[in-house]
Tab-separated table of C-alpha atoms in Angstrom:
chain	number	residue	atom	x	y	z
A	8	MET	CA	0.000	0.000	0.000
A	9	ARG	CA	0.929	3.609	-0.385
A	10	PHE	CA	1.406	6.110	2.381
A	11	THR	CA	0.174	9.641	2.018
A	12	LEU	CA	-0.049	12.407	4.547
A	13	THR	CA	-3.773	11.990	5.096
A	14	TRP	CA	-3.439	8.412	6.306
A	15	GLY	CA	-3.671	7.731	9.981
A	16	LEU	CA	-6.663	9.930	10.702
A	17	GLY	CA	-8.875	6.935	11.389
A	18	GLY	CA	-6.257	5.381	13.646
A	19	MET	CA	-5.810	8.724	15.339
A	20	ALA	CA	-9.538	8.959	16.025
A	21	ALA	CA	-9.487	5.467	17.530
A	22	LEU	CA	-6.501	6.412	19.667
A	23	LEU	CA	-8.229	9.554	20.894
A	24	ILE	CA	-11.373	7.601	21.739
A	25	MET	CA	-9.319	5.150	23.812
A	26	GLN	CA	-7.664	8.094	25.523
A	27	GLN	CA	-11.038	9.678	26.229
A	28	LEU	CA	-12.221	6.426	27.735
A	29	LEU	CA	-9.249	6.278	30.105
A	30	THR	CA	-9.337	9.913	31.219
A	31	GLY	CA	-13.136	9.805	31.335
A	32	ILE	CA	-13.167	6.828	33.689
A	33	LEU	CA	-10.695	8.606	35.965
A	34	LEU	CA	-12.760	11.790	35.996
A	35	GLY	CA	-15.922	9.762	36.574
A	36	PHE	CA	-14.595	8.542	39.913
A	37	PHE	CA	-14.842	12.042	41.360
A	38	TYR	CA	-17.462	13.821	39.286
A	39	LYS	CA	-20.951	14.435	40.730
A	40	PRO	CA	-23.749	14.933	38.204
A	41	LEU	CA	-25.827	17.437	40.195
A	42	PRO	CA	-26.010	21.215	39.803
A	43	VAL	CA	-23.617	23.093	42.128
A	44	GLN	CA	-21.975	19.806	43.175
A	45	ALA	CA	-20.934	19.205	39.572
A	46	TYR	CA	-19.091	22.510	39.441
A	47	GLU	CA	-17.568	21.968	42.868
A	48	SER	CA	-16.446	18.452	41.998
A	49	VAL	CA	-14.712	19.736	38.868
A	50	GLN	CA	-13.014	22.372	41.009
A	51	HIS	CA	-12.044	19.629	43.439
A	52	ILE	CA	-10.623	17.493	40.627
A	53	GLN	CA	-8.616	20.433	39.359
A	54	SER	CA	-7.290	21.846	42.571
A	55	THR	CA	-6.825	19.040	45.082
A	56	ILE	CA	-6.427	15.788	43.178
A	57	PHE	CA	-2.947	14.849	42.044
A	58	LEU	CA	-2.773	15.280	38.242
A	59	GLY	CA	-6.490	16.127	38.282
A	60	GLN	CA	-6.057	19.305	36.294
A	61	LEU	CA	-3.921	17.544	33.715
A	62	ILE	CA	-6.399	14.706	33.272
A	63	ARG	CA	-9.296	17.106	32.867
A	64	ASN	CA	-7.243	19.157	30.385
A	65	LEU	CA	-6.443	16.027	28.400
A	66	HIS	CA	-10.088	14.979	28.337
A	67	HIS	CA	-11.162	18.478	27.317
A	68	TRP	CA	-8.634	19.110	24.558
A	69	SER	CA	-8.680	15.555	23.188
A	70	GLY	CA	-12.452	15.819	22.922
A	71	HIS	CA	-12.151	18.858	20.691
A	72	VAL	CA	-9.266	17.422	18.693
A	73	LEU	CA	-11.327	14.268	18.191
A	74	VAL	CA	-14.145	16.220	16.538
A	75	VAL	CA	-11.645	17.877	14.190
A	76	VAL	CA	-9.956	14.563	13.395
A	77	VAL	CA	-13.291	12.906	12.644
A	78	PHE	CA	-14.229	15.712	10.244
A	79	LEU	CA	-10.838	15.414	8.527
A	80	HIS	CA	-11.186	11.631	8.332
A	81	LEU	CA	-14.574	12.052	6.683
A	82	LEU	CA	-13.090	14.568	4.272
A	83	ARG	CA	-10.196	12.262	3.410
A	84	VAL	CA	-12.460	9.289	2.838
A	85	PHE	CA	-14.623	11.405	0.594
A	86	LEU	CA	-11.719	12.791	-1.411
A	87	SER	CA	-10.179	9.365	-1.978
A	88	GLY	CA	-13.577	8.032	-3.064
A	89	ALA	CA	-13.438	5.267	-0.480
A	90	PHE	CA	-17.185	5.233	0.098
A	91	TYR	CA	-18.240	3.212	-2.946
A	92	ALA	CA	-18.965	-0.499	-2.826
A	93	PRO	CA	-17.693	-2.585	-1.107
A	94	ARG	CA	-17.266	0.200	1.449
A	95	ARG	CA	-20.781	1.536	1.062
A	96	ALA	CA	-22.081	0.165	4.370
A	97	ASN	CA	-18.941	1.251	6.200
A	98	TRP	CA	-19.457	4.835	5.067
A	99	LEU	CA	-22.827	4.754	6.834
A	100	VAL	CA	-21.296	3.229	9.971
A	101	GLY	CA	-18.664	5.972	9.822
A	102	LEU	CA	-21.355	8.651	9.629
A	103	GLY	CA	-23.000	7.087	12.670
A	104	LEU	CA	-19.664	7.241	14.487
A	105	ALA	CA	-19.221	10.885	13.519
A	106	VAL	CA	-22.662	11.714	14.938
A	107	LEU	CA	-21.794	9.817	18.125
A	108	VAL	CA	-18.524	11.707	18.525
A	109	LEU	CA	-20.384	15.007	18.105
A	110	MET	CA	-22.985	13.891	20.641
A	111	ALA	CA	-20.244	12.824	23.043
A	112	ASN	CA	-18.610	16.221	22.849
A	113	PHE	CA	-21.923	18.042	23.098
A	114	SER	CA	-23.149	16.087	26.124
A	115	GLY	CA	-19.774	16.526	27.798
A	116	TYR	CA	-19.992	20.259	27.244
A	117	LEU	CA	-22.640	20.665	29.952
A	118	LEU	CA	-20.924	18.622	32.637
A	119	PRO	CA	-18.554	21.233	34.166
A	120	TRP	CA	-21.705	23.285	34.932
A	121	ASP	CA	-20.043	26.649	34.527
A	122	GLN	CA	-21.584	29.666	32.805
A	123	LEU	CA	-20.087	28.688	29.453
A	124	SER	CA	-21.504	25.176	29.505
A	125	TYR	CA	-24.902	26.233	30.827
A	126	TRP	CA	-25.508	28.944	28.253
A	127	ALA	CA	-23.892	27.152	25.340
A	128	ILE	CA	-26.217	24.195	25.920
A	129	THR	CA	-29.171	26.566	26.422
A	130	ILE	CA	-28.515	28.227	23.070
A	131	ALA	CA	-27.769	25.007	21.218
A	132	THR	CA	-30.899	23.249	22.513
A	133	ALA	CA	-32.973	26.382	21.863
A	134	MET	CA	-32.049	26.016	18.194
A	135	LEU	CA	-34.018	22.743	18.236
A	136	SER	CA	-37.237	24.636	18.968
A	137	TYR	CA	-37.207	26.065	15.438
A	138	ILE	CA	-37.772	22.625	13.908
A	139	PRO	CA	-41.377	22.600	12.672
A	140	PHE	CA	-44.044	20.624	14.573
A	141	ILE	CA	-41.782	18.533	16.820
A	142	GLY	CA	-39.257	21.234	17.749
A	143	ILE	CA	-40.701	22.272	21.107
A	144	SER	CA	-41.255	18.732	22.362
A	145	LEU	CA	-37.853	17.683	21.025
A	146	GLN	CA	-36.255	20.508	22.971
A	147	GLU	CA	-38.117	19.479	26.106
A	148	LEU	CA	-37.039	15.879	25.572
A	149	VAL	CA	-33.372	16.815	25.232
A	150	ARG	CA	-33.503	19.165	28.213
A	151	GLY	CA	-35.568	16.768	30.311
A	152	GLY	CA	-37.800	19.730	31.122
A	153	GLU	CA	-38.549	23.242	30.002
A	154	GLU	CA	-35.259	24.732	31.090
A	155	VAL	CA	-31.704	23.451	31.262
A	156	GLY	CA	-31.440	22.199	34.832
A	157	ALA	CA	-30.770	19.253	37.110
A	158	SER	CA	-32.609	16.761	34.888
A	159	THR	CA	-30.687	17.964	31.830
A	160	LEU	CA	-27.424	17.430	33.660
A	161	GLN	CA	-28.370	13.928	34.732
A	162	LEU	CA	-29.586	13.036	31.264
A	163	PHE	CA	-26.442	14.371	29.599
A	164	TYR	CA	-24.253	12.644	32.167
A	165	SER	CA	-25.750	9.212	31.592
A	166	ILE	CA	-25.712	9.685	27.826
A	167	HIS	CA	-22.109	10.893	27.953
A	168	THR	CA	-20.804	8.151	30.219
A	169	THR	CA	-22.918	5.133	29.297
A	170	LEU	CA	-24.924	5.250	26.120
A	171	ILE	CA	-22.412	6.906	23.823
A	172	PRO	CA	-19.297	4.941	24.876
A	173	LEU	CA	-21.246	1.706	24.478
A	174	LEU	CA	-22.594	2.533	21.024
A	175	LEU	CA	-19.246	3.981	20.032
A	176	PHE	CA	-17.450	0.737	20.804
A	177	VAL	CA	-20.004	-1.452	19.079
A	178	LEU	CA	-19.897	0.697	15.945
A	179	MET	CA	-16.101	0.971	16.081
A	180	GLY	CA	-15.798	-2.807	16.100
A	181	TYR	CA	-18.082	-2.941	13.101
A	182	HIS	CA	-16.147	-0.155	11.385
A	183	PHE	CA	-12.825	-1.988	11.722
A	184	TRP	CA	-14.297	-5.335	10.773
A	185	PHE	CA	-15.706	-3.779	7.623
A	186	VAL	CA	-12.300	-2.413	6.717
A	187	ARG	CA	-10.871	-5.935	6.841
A	188	LYS	CA	-13.842	-7.351	4.978
A	189	ALA	CA	-13.540	-4.791	2.199
A	190	GLY	CA	-9.958	-5.928	1.618
A	191	GLY	CA	-7.904	-3.742	3.877
A	192	VAL	CA	-7.301	-0.036	3.957
A	193	LEU	CA	-6.370	0.271	0.287
A	194	VAL	CA	-8.734	2.221	-1.912
A	195	PRO	CA	-9.760	0.250	-5.033
A	196	ALA	CA	-7.481	1.343	-7.846
A	197	ASN	CA	-8.320	1.587	-11.509
A	198	ASN	CA	-7.388	-1.481	-13.510
A	199	GLU	CA	-4.981	0.193	-15.932
A	200	ASN	CA	-2.563	1.387	-13.274
A	201	ALA	CA	-3.032	-1.473	-10.845
A	202	GLU	CA	0.246	-2.912	-12.076
A	203	MET	CA	2.092	0.281	-11.291
A	204	LYS	CA	0.446	0.579	-7.855
A	205	LYS	CA	1.552	-2.894	-6.935
A	206	GLN	CA	5.211	-1.951	-7.163
A	207	GLU	CA	4.797	0.905	-4.703
A	208	THR	CA	3.012	-1.087	-2.056
A	209	VAL	CA	4.216	-2.734	1.119
A	210	SER	CA	2.344	-5.014	3.488
A	211	VAL	CA	0.193	-3.580	6.252
A	212	MET	CA	1.944	-5.653	8.905
A	213	PRO	CA	4.239	-4.451	10.233
A	214	GLU	CA	4.813	-1.319	8.139
A	215	LEU	CA	1.497	0.412	8.825
A	216	LEU	CA	1.418	-0.799	12.415
A	217	VAL	CA	4.849	0.622	13.167
A	218	ARG	CA	3.871	3.860	11.521
A	219	GLU	CA	0.574	4.077	13.392
A	220	VAL	CA	2.177	3.317	16.745
A	221	SER	CA	4.895	5.907	16.311
A	222	PHE	CA	2.310	8.375	15.067
A	223	ALA	CA	0.152	7.589	18.111
A	224	ALA	CA	3.123	8.245	20.390
A	225	VAL	CA	3.742	11.598	18.738
A	226	ILE	CA	0.081	12.606	18.998
A	227	THR	CA	-0.111	11.566	22.644
A	228	CYS	CA	3.018	13.544	23.462
A	229	ALA	CA	1.700	16.597	21.658
A	230	LEU	CA	-1.639	16.448	23.478
A	231	LEU	CA	0.105	15.883	26.786
A	232	LEU	CA	2.382	18.876	26.249
A	233	PHE	CA	-0.528	21.056	25.191
A	234	SER	CA	-2.575	19.973	28.207
A	235	MET	CA	0.329	20.738	30.499
A	236	ALA	CA	0.579	24.219	29.056
A	237	VAL	CA	-3.075	25.200	28.557
A	238	ASP	CA	-5.757	24.630	31.166
A	239	ALA	CA	-9.290	23.668	30.176
A	240	PRO	CA	-11.505	26.671	30.875
A	241	LEU	CA	-13.728	26.718	33.958
A	242	GLY	CA	-15.637	29.952	34.403
A	243	ASP	CA	-18.087	31.020	37.087
A	244	MET	CA	-20.704	28.547	38.205
A	245	ALA	CA	-23.823	28.291	36.057
A	246	ASN	CA	-26.335	31.014	36.849
A	247	PRO	CA	-29.692	30.694	35.038
A	248	GLY	CA	-30.444	34.336	35.884
A	249	PHE	CA	-27.496	35.926	34.162
A	250	THR	CA	-26.354	35.386	30.608
A	251	PRO	CA	-22.732	36.479	30.259
A	252	PRO	CA	-21.904	38.578	27.198
A	253	ASN	CA	-20.208	36.808	24.329
A	254	VAL	CA	-21.891	33.475	24.937
A	255	LYS	CA	-21.909	31.039	22.039
A	256	ALA	CA	-22.972	27.522	21.171
A	257	PRO	CA	-20.199	24.854	21.048
A	258	TRP	CA	-17.867	25.693	18.172
A	259	TYR	CA	-19.027	22.902	15.854
A	260	PHE	CA	-22.538	24.384	15.955
A	261	LEU	CA	-21.328	27.941	15.406
A	262	GLY	CA	-21.783	27.581	11.652
A	263	ALA	CA	-25.498	26.982	12.216
A	264	GLN	CA	-25.638	29.745	14.813
A	265	GLU	CA	-23.938	32.184	12.440
A	266	LEU	CA	-26.332	31.189	9.683
A	267	LEU	CA	-29.214	31.778	12.072
A	268	LEU	CA	-28.317	35.484	12.019
A	269	HIS	CA	-28.680	35.721	8.256
A	270	VAL	CA	-31.427	33.382	7.107
A	271	ILE	CA	-34.787	32.350	8.517
A	272	PRO	CA	-34.426	29.799	11.350
A	273	LEU	CA	-36.189	27.046	9.439
A	274	ILE	CA	-33.355	26.913	6.904
A	275	ALA	CA	-30.500	27.272	9.363
A	276	VAL	CA	-31.515	24.655	11.920
A	277	PHE	CA	-33.723	22.352	9.885
A	278	PHE	CA	-33.343	22.246	6.116
A	279	LEU	CA	-29.606	22.745	6.056
A	280	PRO	CA	-28.653	20.013	8.560
A	281	LEU	CA	-31.249	17.731	7.016
A	282	SER	CA	-29.897	18.221	3.518
A	283	ILE	CA	-26.286	17.807	4.674
A	284	GLY	CA	-27.257	14.564	6.401
A	285	LEU	CA	-29.205	13.245	3.419
A	286	PHE	CA	-26.414	14.250	1.040
A	287	LEU	CA	-23.839	12.320	3.083
A	288	ILE	CA	-26.088	9.283	3.479
A	289	CYS	CA	-27.005	9.131	-0.210
A	290	LEU	CA	-23.454	9.816	-1.357
A	291	PRO	CA	-22.422	6.171	-1.950
A	292	LEU	CA	-25.650	5.381	-3.769
A	293	VAL	CA	-25.190	7.763	-6.674
A	294	GLY	CA	-21.699	6.579	-7.602
A	295	ASN	CA	-20.634	5.284	-10.978
A	296	LYS	CA	-18.796	2.133	-11.957
A	297	THR	CA	-15.330	3.592	-12.349
A	298	GLY	CA	-15.186	4.405	-8.657
A	299	LYS	CA	-14.568	8.065	-9.428
A	300	THR	CA	-16.687	10.727	-7.806
A	301	HIS	CA	-18.786	12.852	-10.106
A	302	THR	CA	-17.342	16.349	-10.485
A	303	LEU	CA	-20.649	17.987	-9.560
A	304	ILE	CA	-20.920	15.996	-6.335
A	305	LYS	CA	-17.303	16.651	-5.558
A	306	SER	CA	-17.654	20.402	-6.014
A	307	LEU	CA	-20.920	20.399	-4.039
A	308	PHE	CA	-19.189	18.627	-1.164
A	309	ILE	CA	-16.085	20.813	-1.212
A	310	GLY	CA	-18.109	23.991	-1.680
A	311	GLY	CA	-20.391	23.067	1.205
A	312	ALA	CA	-17.443	22.174	3.421
A	313	ILE	CA	-15.699	25.489	2.688
A	314	PHE	CA	-18.968	27.393	3.267
A	315	MET	CA	-19.565	25.776	6.663
A	316	LEU	CA	-15.900	26.188	7.595
A	317	ALA	CA	-16.038	29.906	6.769
A	318	LEU	CA	-19.232	30.349	8.828
A	319	THR	CA	-17.689	28.451	11.728
A	320	ILE	CA	-14.495	30.529	11.624
A	321	ILE	CA	-16.565	33.736	11.569
A	322	GLY	CA	-18.623	32.404	14.469
A	323	ILE	CA	-15.588	31.509	16.554
A	324	TRP	CA	-13.261	34.433	15.992
A	325	PHE	CA	-15.168	37.290	14.399
A	326	ARG	CA	-18.125	37.585	16.753
A	327	GLY	CA	-17.827	39.433	20.038
A	328	ALA	CA	-20.350	40.456	22.668
A	329	GLY	CA	-23.904	40.562	21.373
A	330	MET	CA	-22.695	38.916	18.151
A	331	GLU	CA	-21.181	42.214	17.025
A	332	TRP	CA	-18.579	41.913	14.323
A	333	VAL	CA	-15.105	42.090	15.825
A	334	TRP	CA	-11.648	41.570	14.417
A	335	PRO	CA	-9.769	38.840	16.206
A	336	TRP	CA	-6.564	40.858	16.456
B	95	MET	CA	-41.891	-39.581	-4.061
B	96	GLY	CA	-42.684	-40.422	-0.484
B	97	VAL	CA	-39.310	-39.149	0.611
B	98	ALA	CA	-39.754	-35.953	-1.345
B	99	MET	CA	-43.125	-35.406	0.237
B	100	VAL	CA	-41.703	-35.888	3.718
B	101	THR	CA	-38.853	-33.465	3.031
B	102	LYS	CA	-41.238	-30.907	1.668
B	103	LYS	CA	-43.544	-31.323	4.590
B	104	SER	CA	-40.778	-31.041	7.166
B	105	SER	CA	-39.269	-28.013	5.464
B	106	SER	CA	-42.581	-26.237	5.392
B	107	ARG	CA	-43.108	-27.121	9.038
B	108	ARG	CA	-39.660	-25.789	9.757
B	109	SER	CA	-40.329	-22.560	7.910
B	110	PHE	CA	-43.643	-22.289	9.729
B	111	LEU	CA	-41.884	-22.689	13.060
B	112	SER	CA	-39.200	-20.194	12.159
B	113	LYS	CA	-41.889	-17.735	11.132
B	114	ILE	CA	-43.433	-18.141	14.561
B	115	TRP	CA	-40.044	-17.553	16.139
B	116	ILE	CA	-39.522	-14.412	14.089
B	117	THR	CA	-42.995	-13.131	14.988
B	118	LEU	CA	-42.370	-13.839	18.658
B	119	GLY	CA	-38.997	-12.155	18.446
B	120	LEU	CA	-40.505	-9.056	16.837
B	121	ALA	CA	-43.246	-8.976	19.453
B	122	ALA	CA	-40.628	-9.191	22.199
B	123	LEU	CA	-38.624	-6.409	20.558
B	124	LEU	CA	-41.719	-4.222	20.336
B	125	GLN	CA	-42.475	-4.888	23.982
B	126	VAL	CA	-38.960	-3.921	24.989
B	127	LEU	CA	-39.155	-0.750	22.907
B	128	ALA	CA	-42.591	0.213	24.204
B	129	GLY	CA	-41.518	-0.551	27.756
B	130	THR	CA	-38.444	1.647	27.364
B	131	VAL	CA	-40.480	4.498	25.897
B	132	PHE	CA	-43.072	4.348	28.690
B	133	PHE	CA	-40.317	4.083	31.274
B	134	LEU	CA	-38.722	7.247	29.945
B	135	VAL	CA	-41.965	9.165	29.437
B	136	THR	CA	-43.371	8.499	32.919
B	137	GLY	CA	-39.967	9.167	34.436
B	138	ARG	CA	-39.895	12.592	32.812
B	139	LYS	CA	-43.394	13.562	33.914
B	140	ARG	CA	-43.447	16.075	36.735
B	141	GLN	CA	-45.052	14.860	39.932
B	142	ASP	CA	-47.940	17.254	39.903
B	143	ARG	CA	-48.272	20.128	37.563
B	144	PRO	CA	-50.589	22.636	39.181
B	145	THR	CA	-52.998	24.352	36.848
B	146	ALA	CA	-51.901	27.645	38.315
B	147	GLN	CA	-48.842	28.398	40.394
B	148	LEU	CA	-49.464	31.837	41.882
B	149	ILE	CA	-46.662	33.730	43.516
B	150	GLN	CA	-47.071	36.944	45.486
B	151	ILE	CA	-45.049	39.818	44.143
B	152	GLY	CA	-45.858	42.681	46.499
B	153	VAL	CA	-48.276	45.541	46.804
B	154	ILE	CA	-49.310	47.751	43.939
B	155	ALA	CA	-47.897	50.895	45.527
B	156	ASP	CA	-44.378	49.409	45.423
B	157	PHE	CA	-44.317	49.599	41.646
B	158	PRO	CA	-44.465	53.143	40.271
B	159	SER	CA	-45.736	53.815	36.774
B	160	GLY	CA	-43.059	53.520	34.127
B	161	SER	CA	-40.937	51.028	36.078
B	162	VAL	CA	-39.562	47.593	35.297
B	163	THR	CA	-38.615	45.352	38.227
B	164	LEU	CA	-36.832	42.001	38.066
B	165	ILE	CA	-38.678	39.324	40.040
B	166	ALA	CA	-35.794	36.877	40.385
B	167	LYS	CA	-37.717	34.036	42.025
B	168	GLY	CA	-40.147	33.902	39.094
B	169	HIS	CA	-37.669	34.484	36.261
B	170	PHE	CA	-39.653	37.445	34.951
B	171	TYR	CA	-39.941	41.231	35.038
B	172	LEU	CA	-42.929	43.091	36.391
B	173	ALA	CA	-43.425	46.104	34.151
B	174	ARG	CA	-45.798	48.883	35.122
B	175	LEU	CA	-46.505	50.947	32.058
B	176	ASP	CA	-46.948	54.703	32.073
B	177	ASP	CA	-50.726	54.325	32.186
B	178	GLY	CA	-50.505	52.243	35.376
B	179	GLY	CA	-51.177	48.854	33.727
B	180	PHE	CA	-49.147	45.741	34.591
B	181	LEU	CA	-47.321	43.183	32.456
B	182	ALA	CA	-45.356	40.190	33.761
B	183	ILE	CA	-42.713	39.756	31.078
B	184	SER	CA	-40.600	36.599	30.806
B	185	ARG	CA	-36.857	36.999	31.112
B	186	LYS	CA	-36.219	34.437	28.389
B	187	CYS	CA	-35.256	35.779	24.964
B	188	THR	CA	-37.537	34.373	22.271
B	189	HIS	CA	-34.570	33.878	19.957
B	190	LEU	CA	-32.389	31.317	21.734
B	191	GLY	CA	-33.430	31.468	25.368
B	192	CYS	CA	-30.794	33.741	26.888
B	193	ALA	CA	-31.707	35.726	30.015
B	194	VAL	CA	-32.462	39.279	28.909
B	195	PRO	CA	-31.372	42.122	31.212
B	196	TRP	CA	-33.392	45.364	31.476
B	197	VAL	CA	-31.249	48.397	30.698
B	198	ALA	CA	-32.840	51.291	32.563
B	199	GLU	CA	-30.851	54.072	30.839
B	200	ARG	CA	-32.127	53.187	27.406
B	201	LYS	CA	-35.439	51.811	28.682
B	202	GLN	CA	-35.195	48.553	26.764
B	203	PHE	CA	-34.376	44.860	27.185
B	204	GLU	CA	-31.033	44.042	25.539
B	205	CYS	CA	-30.178	40.433	24.834
B	206	PRO	CA	-26.471	39.714	25.420
B	207	CYS	CA	-26.400	36.794	22.986
B	208	HIS	CA	-27.475	38.144	19.616
B	209	ALA	CA	-28.298	41.780	20.391
B	210	SER	CA	-32.066	41.469	20.126
B	211	LEU	CA	-33.791	44.533	21.592
B	212	PHE	CA	-37.225	44.678	23.223
B	213	ASP	CA	-39.165	47.690	24.474
B	214	MET	CA	-40.863	48.040	27.839
B	215	THR	CA	-43.876	46.001	26.712
B	216	GLY	CA	-41.652	43.171	25.494
B	217	ASN	CA	-42.142	44.065	21.841
B	218	VAL	CA	-39.253	43.391	19.459
B	219	ILE	CA	-37.344	46.538	18.489
B	220	GLN	CA	-34.505	44.720	16.790
B	221	ALA	CA	-34.261	41.184	15.379
B	222	PRO	CA	-33.153	38.334	15.387
B	223	ALA	CA	-35.796	37.678	18.076
B	224	PRO	CA	-38.825	36.380	16.141
B	225	ARG	CA	-41.548	37.504	18.531
B	226	ALA	CA	-42.285	39.529	21.658
B	227	LEU	CA	-41.190	38.224	25.067
B	228	ASP	CA	-43.607	35.776	26.718
B	229	LEU	CA	-46.086	36.945	29.334
B	230	TYR	CA	-47.342	35.508	32.608
B	231	PRO	CA	-50.919	36.106	33.771
B	232	VAL	CA	-51.204	38.894	36.364
B	233	SER	CA	-54.021	39.090	38.872
B	234	PHE	CA	-54.775	41.006	42.059
B	235	GLU	CA	-55.963	40.148	45.543
B	236	ARG	CA	-56.898	43.394	47.233
B	237	ASP	CA	-53.734	45.404	46.581
B	238	THR	CA	-51.378	42.441	46.338
B	239	ILE	CA	-50.065	41.461	42.907
B	240	LEU	CA	-50.165	37.771	42.005
B	241	VAL	CA	-48.460	36.194	39.008
B	242	ASP	CA	-49.133	32.708	37.661
B	243	ILE	CA	-45.714	31.340	36.698
B	244	SER	CA	-46.855	27.872	35.620
B	245	ASN	CA	-47.606	28.636	32.003
B	246	PRO	CA	-45.995	31.414	29.964
B	247	ILE	CA	-48.221	32.910	27.268
B	248	LYS	CA	-46.642	33.106	23.823
B	249	ARG	CA	-47.472	36.153	21.718
B	250	SER	CA	-46.180	37.600	18.486
B	251	VAL	CA	-46.582	41.296	19.302
B	252	PHE	CA	-47.750	43.494	22.119
B	253	SER	CA	-51.379	44.557	22.170
B	254	VAL	CA	-53.251	46.681	24.722
B	255	GLU	CA	-55.518	43.817	25.753
B	256	GLN	CA	-52.507	42.134	27.353
B	257	VAL	CA	-52.148	44.907	29.926
B	258	VAL	CA	-53.770	44.181	33.295
B	259	PHE	CA	-55.116	47.018	35.445
B	260	ALA	CA	-55.772	46.927	39.160
B	261	ARG	CA	-59.404	47.640	39.930
B	262	GLU	CA	-59.764	51.197	41.213
B	263	ALA	CA	-61.982	49.986	44.038
B	264	ALA	CA	-59.101	48.048	45.583
């Protein structure tokens, strides 16, 4: 097989998930999923427990890096056309995993119970209420009540620590098994240059393994160093009576939130996510026999990705208090 | 021929049995699903949702005309308009649910999240908020003001009928 720079993203995601499991279990020993106590237990973890701050930092930063890595992995798989048969089903499993990773990050967002988590989750779940017909009840279902409160925290905690890890591991097993079943990690090559490809390839064992392990070591070191240098934020305790200025949804929803300022809510929080989801799900079905992606689909995908990326970047760095336009420098 | 008949018979019996198994399995699955759904739904239901949850705010004289007072325990503002009428205005922005502070200098509600502006009656001055702030029903018992905080009333704009006046006799 051939190595390129985009390889290793899948392995990296798996590594990060394992890391999240380990740090998550450690944090779970001392975390209390109740308002006020949640915040205080996070403070306790950070200030009195040996290495507590570092472990929370690792869990926090790896969680965000994981979302980025999963997006990049999806992008790479798309660009190399690795979603056509026989990898059609695995593309769907991968999409399910991506949704789970997003849900994991989102449900974890609330747990520190500081102002940032409380209001970010309030805003993000309020976006649900714009979905026609079922929006209000969906919002109430997700919040476990009318407002973000104790029942929301408990719900998010059990989803974050039980449901998602379980589903994640089941789907991950499936994902890997499918890779083997589809004939390894190599993307199906065109017949005419198969001969040429063969000369450049090496066996997966041990070449890829060695590469992945050394890559994993590098990533772990980098994350460790970053977590030693930069603390995960913990603001004031959640206060339902006071919304701090400059409050935003989690960054991966900032594209939708930014869009919400410009178009009617129905498009931003309903039609757009729905069409993105349907587009990704239907992607492997509209392929052709050569295994090459249609130019129109390719440009649609890349255009959409750039559009959402631009909106997200604007949302993260160019919006200050009250969503006023600010320059990040 | 006899053998063939037996095989056919046994295979059809087998397929019949496996159909029963599949039906039973589906029924069991449905039961599990329905049980889970009911478990979750009844678990979410509040113990007792009173039809009205009245809280006492204070006496009428405490609220001068043209004032807006935060009632923190009820998550709303009590506004007394210039004509002496009352409105209990929800603190929750109709855009994305942020808590809206009252800015007395400019006499408007200013949302910190997306800069929606509302006037003293809760009407939208500046989008993105799609509709006026919710209201709570106001009533009076002699000269005490009561507000029902159990069910906020959604409205698109302010209209004079929403304003509640204390009876002059009180």
